[in-house]
PDB file of C-alpha atoms in Angstrom:
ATOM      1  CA  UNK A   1     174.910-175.986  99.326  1.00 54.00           C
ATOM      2  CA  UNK A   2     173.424-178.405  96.562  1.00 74.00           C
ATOM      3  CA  UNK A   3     169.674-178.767  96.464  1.00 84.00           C
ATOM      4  CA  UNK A   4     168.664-181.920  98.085  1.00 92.00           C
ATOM      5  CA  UNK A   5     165.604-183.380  95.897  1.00 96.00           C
ATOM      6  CA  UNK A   6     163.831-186.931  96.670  1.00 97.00           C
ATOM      7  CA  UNK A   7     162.394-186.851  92.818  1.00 97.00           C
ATOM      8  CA  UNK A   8     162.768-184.463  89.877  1.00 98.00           C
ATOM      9  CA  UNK A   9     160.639-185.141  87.040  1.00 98.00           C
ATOM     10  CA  UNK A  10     160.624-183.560  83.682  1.00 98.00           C
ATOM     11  CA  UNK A  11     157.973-183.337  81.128  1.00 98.00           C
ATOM     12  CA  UNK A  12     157.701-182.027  77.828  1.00 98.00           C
ATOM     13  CA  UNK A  13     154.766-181.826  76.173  1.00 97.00           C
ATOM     14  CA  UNK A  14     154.265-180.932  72.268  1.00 97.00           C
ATOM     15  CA  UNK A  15     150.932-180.194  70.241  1.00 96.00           C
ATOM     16  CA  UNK A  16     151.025-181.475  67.192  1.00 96.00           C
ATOM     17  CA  UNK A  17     146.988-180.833  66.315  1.00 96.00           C
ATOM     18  CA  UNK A  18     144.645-178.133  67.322  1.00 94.00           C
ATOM     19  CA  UNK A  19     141.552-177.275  66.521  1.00 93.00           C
ATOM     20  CA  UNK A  20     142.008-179.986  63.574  1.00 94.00           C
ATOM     21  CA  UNK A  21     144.255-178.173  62.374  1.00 95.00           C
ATOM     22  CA  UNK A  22     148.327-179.058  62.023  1.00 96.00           C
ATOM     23  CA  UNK A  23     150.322-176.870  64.580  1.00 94.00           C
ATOM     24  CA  UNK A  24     153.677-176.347  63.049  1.00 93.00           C
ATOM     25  CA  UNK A  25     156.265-176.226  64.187  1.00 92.00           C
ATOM     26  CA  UNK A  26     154.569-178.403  67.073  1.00 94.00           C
ATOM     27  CA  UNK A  27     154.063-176.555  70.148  1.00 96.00           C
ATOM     28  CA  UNK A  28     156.241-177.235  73.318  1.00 98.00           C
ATOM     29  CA  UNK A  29     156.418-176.840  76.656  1.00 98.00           C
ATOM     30  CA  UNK A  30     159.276-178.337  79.061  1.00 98.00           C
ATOM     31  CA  UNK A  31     158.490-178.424  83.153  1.00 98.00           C
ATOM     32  CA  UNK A  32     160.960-179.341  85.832  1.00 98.00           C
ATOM     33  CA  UNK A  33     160.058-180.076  88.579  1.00 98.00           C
ATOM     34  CA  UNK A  34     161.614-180.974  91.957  1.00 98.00           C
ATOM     35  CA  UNK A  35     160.924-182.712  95.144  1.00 98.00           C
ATOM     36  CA  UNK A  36     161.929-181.103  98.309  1.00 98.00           C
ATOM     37  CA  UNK A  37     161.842-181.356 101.893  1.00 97.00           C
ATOM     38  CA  UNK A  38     160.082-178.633 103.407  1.00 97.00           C
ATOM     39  CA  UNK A  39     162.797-176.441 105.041  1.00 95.00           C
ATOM     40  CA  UNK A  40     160.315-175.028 107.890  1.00 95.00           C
ATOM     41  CA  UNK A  41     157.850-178.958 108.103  1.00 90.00           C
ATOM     42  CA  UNK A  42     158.113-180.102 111.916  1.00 85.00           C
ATOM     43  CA  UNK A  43     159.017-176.613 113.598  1.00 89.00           C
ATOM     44  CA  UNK A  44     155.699-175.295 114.544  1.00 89.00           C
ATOM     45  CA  UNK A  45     155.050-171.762 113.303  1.00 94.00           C
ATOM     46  CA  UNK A  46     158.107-170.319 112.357  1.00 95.00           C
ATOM     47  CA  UNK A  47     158.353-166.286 112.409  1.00 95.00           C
ATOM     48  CA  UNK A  48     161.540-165.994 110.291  1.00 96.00           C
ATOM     49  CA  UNK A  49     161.295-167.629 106.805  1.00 95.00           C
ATOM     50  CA  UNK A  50     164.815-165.739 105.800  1.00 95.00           C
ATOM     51  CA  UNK A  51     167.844-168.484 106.811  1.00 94.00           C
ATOM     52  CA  UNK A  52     165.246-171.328 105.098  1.00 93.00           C
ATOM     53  CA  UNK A  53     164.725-168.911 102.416  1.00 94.00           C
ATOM     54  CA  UNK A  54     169.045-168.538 101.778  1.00 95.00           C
ATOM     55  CA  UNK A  55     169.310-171.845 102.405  1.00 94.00           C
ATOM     56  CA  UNK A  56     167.273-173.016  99.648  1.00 96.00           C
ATOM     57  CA  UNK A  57     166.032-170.633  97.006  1.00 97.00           C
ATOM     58  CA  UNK A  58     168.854-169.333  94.917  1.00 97.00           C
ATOM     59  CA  UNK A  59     170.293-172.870  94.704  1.00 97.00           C
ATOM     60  CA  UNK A  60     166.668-174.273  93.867  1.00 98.00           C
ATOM     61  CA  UNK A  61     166.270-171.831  91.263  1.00 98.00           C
ATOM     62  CA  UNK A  62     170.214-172.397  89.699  1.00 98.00           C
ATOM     63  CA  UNK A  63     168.787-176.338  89.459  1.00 98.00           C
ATOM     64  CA  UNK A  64     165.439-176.170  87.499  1.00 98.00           C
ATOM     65  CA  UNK A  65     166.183-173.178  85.146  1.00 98.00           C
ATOM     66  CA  UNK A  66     168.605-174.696  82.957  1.00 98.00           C
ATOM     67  CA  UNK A  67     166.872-178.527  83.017  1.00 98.00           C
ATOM     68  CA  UNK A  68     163.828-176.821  81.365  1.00 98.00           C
ATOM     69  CA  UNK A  69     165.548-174.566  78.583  1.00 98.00           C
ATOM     70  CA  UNK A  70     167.481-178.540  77.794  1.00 98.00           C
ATOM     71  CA  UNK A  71     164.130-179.825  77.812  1.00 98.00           C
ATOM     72  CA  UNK A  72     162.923-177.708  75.972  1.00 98.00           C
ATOM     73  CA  UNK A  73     165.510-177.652  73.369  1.00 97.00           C
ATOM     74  CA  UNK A  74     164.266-173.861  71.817  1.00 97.00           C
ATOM     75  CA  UNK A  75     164.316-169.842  72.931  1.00 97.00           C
ATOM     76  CA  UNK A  76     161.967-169.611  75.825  1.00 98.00           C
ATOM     77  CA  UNK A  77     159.643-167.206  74.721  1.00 97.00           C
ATOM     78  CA  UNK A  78     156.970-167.706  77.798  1.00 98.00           C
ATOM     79  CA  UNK A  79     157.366-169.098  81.574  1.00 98.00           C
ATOM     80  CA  UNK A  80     156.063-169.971  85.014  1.00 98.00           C
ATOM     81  CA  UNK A  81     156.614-171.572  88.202  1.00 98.00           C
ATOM     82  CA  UNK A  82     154.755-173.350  90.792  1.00 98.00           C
ATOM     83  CA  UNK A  83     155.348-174.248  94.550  1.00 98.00           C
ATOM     84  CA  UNK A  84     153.015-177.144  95.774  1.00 98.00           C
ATOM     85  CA  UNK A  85     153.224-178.087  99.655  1.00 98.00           C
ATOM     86  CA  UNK A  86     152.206-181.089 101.553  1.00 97.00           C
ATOM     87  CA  UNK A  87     149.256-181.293 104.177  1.00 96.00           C
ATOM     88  CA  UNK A  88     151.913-180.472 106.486  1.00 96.00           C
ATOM     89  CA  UNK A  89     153.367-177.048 105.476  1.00 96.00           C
ATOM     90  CA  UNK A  90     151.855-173.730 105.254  1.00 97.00           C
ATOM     91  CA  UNK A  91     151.592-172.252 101.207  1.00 97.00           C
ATOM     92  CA  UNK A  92     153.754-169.663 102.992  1.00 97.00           C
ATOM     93  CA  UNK A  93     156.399-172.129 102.828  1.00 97.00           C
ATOM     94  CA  UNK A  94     156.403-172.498  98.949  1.00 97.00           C
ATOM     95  CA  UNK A  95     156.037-168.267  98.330  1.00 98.00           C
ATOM     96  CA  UNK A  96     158.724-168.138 100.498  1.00 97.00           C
ATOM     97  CA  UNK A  97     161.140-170.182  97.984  1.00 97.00           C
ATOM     98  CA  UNK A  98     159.616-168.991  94.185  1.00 98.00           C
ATOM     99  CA  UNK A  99     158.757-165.568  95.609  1.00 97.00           C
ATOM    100  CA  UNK A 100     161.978-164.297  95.563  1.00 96.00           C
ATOM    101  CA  UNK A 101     164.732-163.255  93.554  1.00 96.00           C
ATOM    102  CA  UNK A 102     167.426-165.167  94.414  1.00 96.00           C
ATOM    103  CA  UNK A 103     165.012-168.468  93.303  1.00 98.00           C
ATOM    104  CA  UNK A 104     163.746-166.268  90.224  1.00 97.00           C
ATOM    105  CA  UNK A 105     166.287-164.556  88.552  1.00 97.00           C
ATOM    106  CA  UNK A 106     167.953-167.946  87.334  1.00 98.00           C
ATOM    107  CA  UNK A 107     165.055-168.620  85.437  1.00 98.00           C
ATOM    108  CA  UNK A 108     165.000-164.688  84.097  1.00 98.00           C
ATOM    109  CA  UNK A 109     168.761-164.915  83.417  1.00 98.00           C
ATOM    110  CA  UNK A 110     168.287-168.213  81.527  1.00 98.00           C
ATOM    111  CA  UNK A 111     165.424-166.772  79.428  1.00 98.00           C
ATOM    112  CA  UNK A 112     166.452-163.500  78.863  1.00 97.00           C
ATOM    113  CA  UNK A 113     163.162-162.217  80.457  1.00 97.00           C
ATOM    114  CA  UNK A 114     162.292-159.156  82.500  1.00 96.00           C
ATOM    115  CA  UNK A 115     158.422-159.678  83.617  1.00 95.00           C
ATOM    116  CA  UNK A 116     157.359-161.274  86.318  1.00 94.00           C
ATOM    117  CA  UNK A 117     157.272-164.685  86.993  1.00 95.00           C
ATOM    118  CA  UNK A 118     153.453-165.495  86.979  1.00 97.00           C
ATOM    119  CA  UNK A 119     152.753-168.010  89.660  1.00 98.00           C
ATOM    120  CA  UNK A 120     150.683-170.945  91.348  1.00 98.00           C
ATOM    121  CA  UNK A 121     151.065-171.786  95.057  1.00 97.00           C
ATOM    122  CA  UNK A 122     148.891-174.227  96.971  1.00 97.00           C
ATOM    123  CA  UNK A 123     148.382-176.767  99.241  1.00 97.00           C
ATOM    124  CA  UNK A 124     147.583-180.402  98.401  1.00 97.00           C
ATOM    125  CA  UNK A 125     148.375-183.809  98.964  1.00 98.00           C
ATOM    126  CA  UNK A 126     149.909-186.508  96.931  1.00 98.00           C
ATOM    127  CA  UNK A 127     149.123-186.497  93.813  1.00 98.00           C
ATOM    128  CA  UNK A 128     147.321-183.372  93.361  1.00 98.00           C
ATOM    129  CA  UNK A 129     146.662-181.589  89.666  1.00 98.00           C
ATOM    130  CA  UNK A 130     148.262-177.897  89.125  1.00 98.00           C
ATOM    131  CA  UNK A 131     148.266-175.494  86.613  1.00 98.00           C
ATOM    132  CA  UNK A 132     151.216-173.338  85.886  1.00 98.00           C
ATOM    133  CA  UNK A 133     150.159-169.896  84.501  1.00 98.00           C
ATOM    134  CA  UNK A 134     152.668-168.815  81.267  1.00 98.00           C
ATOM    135  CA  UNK A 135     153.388-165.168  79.923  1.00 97.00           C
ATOM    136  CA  UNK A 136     155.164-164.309  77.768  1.00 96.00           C
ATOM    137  CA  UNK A 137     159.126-163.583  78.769  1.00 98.00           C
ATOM    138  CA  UNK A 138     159.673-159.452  77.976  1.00 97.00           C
ATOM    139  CA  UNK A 139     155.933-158.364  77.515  1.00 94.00           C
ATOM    140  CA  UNK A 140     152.947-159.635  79.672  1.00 88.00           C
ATOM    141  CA  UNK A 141     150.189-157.740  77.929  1.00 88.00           C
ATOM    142  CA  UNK A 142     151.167-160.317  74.555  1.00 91.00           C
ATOM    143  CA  UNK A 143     148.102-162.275  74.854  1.00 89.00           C
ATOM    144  CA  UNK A 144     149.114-164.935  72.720  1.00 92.00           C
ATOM    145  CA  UNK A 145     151.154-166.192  75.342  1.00 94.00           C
ATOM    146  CA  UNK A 146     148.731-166.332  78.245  1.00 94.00           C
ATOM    147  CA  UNK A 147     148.425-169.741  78.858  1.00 96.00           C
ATOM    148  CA  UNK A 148     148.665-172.681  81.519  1.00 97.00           C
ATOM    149  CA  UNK A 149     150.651-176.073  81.713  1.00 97.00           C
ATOM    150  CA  UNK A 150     148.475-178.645  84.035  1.00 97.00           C
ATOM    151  CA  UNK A 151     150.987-180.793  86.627  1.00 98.00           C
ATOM    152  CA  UNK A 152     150.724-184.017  88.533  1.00 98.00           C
ATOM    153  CA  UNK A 153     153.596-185.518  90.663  1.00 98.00           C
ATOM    154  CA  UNK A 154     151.510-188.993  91.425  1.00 96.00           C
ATOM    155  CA  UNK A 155     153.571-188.943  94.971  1.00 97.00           C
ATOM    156  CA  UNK A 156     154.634-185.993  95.672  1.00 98.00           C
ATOM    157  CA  UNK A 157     154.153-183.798  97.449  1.00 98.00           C
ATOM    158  CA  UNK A 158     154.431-185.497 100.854  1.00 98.00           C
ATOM    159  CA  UNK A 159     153.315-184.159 103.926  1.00 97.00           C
ATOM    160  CA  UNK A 160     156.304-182.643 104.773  1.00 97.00           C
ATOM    161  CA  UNK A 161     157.610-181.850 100.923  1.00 98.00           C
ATOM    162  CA  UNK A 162     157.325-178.822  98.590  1.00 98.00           C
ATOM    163  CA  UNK A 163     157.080-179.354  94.887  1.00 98.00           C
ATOM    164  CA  UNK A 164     158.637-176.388  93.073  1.00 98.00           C
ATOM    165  CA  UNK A 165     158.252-176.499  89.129  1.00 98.00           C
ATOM    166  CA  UNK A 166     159.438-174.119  86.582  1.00 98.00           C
ATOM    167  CA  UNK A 167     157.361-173.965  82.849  1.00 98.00           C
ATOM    168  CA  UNK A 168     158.858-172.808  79.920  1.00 98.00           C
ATOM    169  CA  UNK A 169     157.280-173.033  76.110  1.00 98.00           C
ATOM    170  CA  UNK A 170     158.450-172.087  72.921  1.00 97.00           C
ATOM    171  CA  UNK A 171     155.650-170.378  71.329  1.00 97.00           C
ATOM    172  CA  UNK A 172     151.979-169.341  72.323  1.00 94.00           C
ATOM    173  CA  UNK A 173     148.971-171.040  72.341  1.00 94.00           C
ATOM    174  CA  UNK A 174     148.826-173.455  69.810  1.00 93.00           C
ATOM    175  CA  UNK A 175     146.538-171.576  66.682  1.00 88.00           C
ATOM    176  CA  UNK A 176     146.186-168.144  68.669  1.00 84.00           C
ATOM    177  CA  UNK A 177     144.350-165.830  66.922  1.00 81.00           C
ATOM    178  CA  UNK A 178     143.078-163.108  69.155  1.00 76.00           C
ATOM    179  CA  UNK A 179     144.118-159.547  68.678  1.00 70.00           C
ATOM    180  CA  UNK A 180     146.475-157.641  70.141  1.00 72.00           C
ATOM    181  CA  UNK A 181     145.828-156.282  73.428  1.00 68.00           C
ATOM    182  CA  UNK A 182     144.333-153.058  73.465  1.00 68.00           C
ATOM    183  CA  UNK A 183     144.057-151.010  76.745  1.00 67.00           C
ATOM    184  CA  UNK A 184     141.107-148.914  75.691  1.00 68.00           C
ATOM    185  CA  UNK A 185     139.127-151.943  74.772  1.00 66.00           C
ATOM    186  CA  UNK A 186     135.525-152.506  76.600  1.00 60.00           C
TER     187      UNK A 186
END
């Protein structure tokens, strides 16, 4: 099956200045994000999420994850994802598609990662702001790459839509300079 999508959007954003201070090379960050009908809107509650779940997930995931390393145009080095559903749907609807490996492990594969996807899921309507959390791609404890993307589809998602967005960036925070993490820190 191919993904069916009513929009995707893609935005890259780079950060040139920070702090007042050149950032170079600028600091990127690519998102993808698509527009999708909800598999489960208009069925009451539904007990089993699994056949929506095969349906769309691993094919959702095989879409998004190589638009964003193209966007981006560099080595991912930290990443996200989001799921944002319409009045209409239950956030259960949008963990059901990111939360899950067959959605995530395109993204992994594509990035050469092995943490955990940090996520966002919510419920809004059109036009609603988001933030992706990032970390970084092998090693979530590197602080420097603790960070968040903010998102806004101006029409999506529709009542009975699901945004799903994947984040990738290049780099940390622009002009990081905290230390590294320590566990026995107070």
């Amino acid at each position: 099956m191919t993904v069916q999508f009513r929009k995707l959007t893609t935005i890259v954003e780079e950060v040139a200045l920070e702090g007042g201070k050149e950032v170079s090379p600028a600091a990127r960050i690519a998102i993808v994000a698509a527009v999708i009908a909800n598999p489960w809107a208009d069925q009451g509650f539904v007990e089993d999420l699994g056949p929506g779940i095969a349906e769309v997930a691993s094919d959702l995931g095989a879409l998004l994850a190589p638009r964003v390393a193209e966007a981006l145009g560099a080595p991912i080095e930290a990443y996200g994802k989001a799921a944002i559903v319409g009045l209409g749907g239950e956030i259960e609807h949008g963990s059901a598609l990111i939360h899950t490996l067959s959605f995530g492990n395109h993204f992994r594969n594509v990035a050469s990662a092995t943490t955990l996807l940090p996520a966002v899921e919510k419920r809004g309507p059109a036009g609603i702001v988001f933030d992706i959390p990032l970390k970084h791609i092998t090693d979530a404890t590197i602080r420097s790459h603790h960070q968040t993307i903010e998102v806004r589809i101006s029409d999506a998602p529709h009542s009975n839509e699901i945004v799903v967005a994947l984040a990738g960036a290049a780099q940390g925070r622009p002009q990081q300079r905290l230390a590294a993490f320590n566990p026995d820190e107070k």
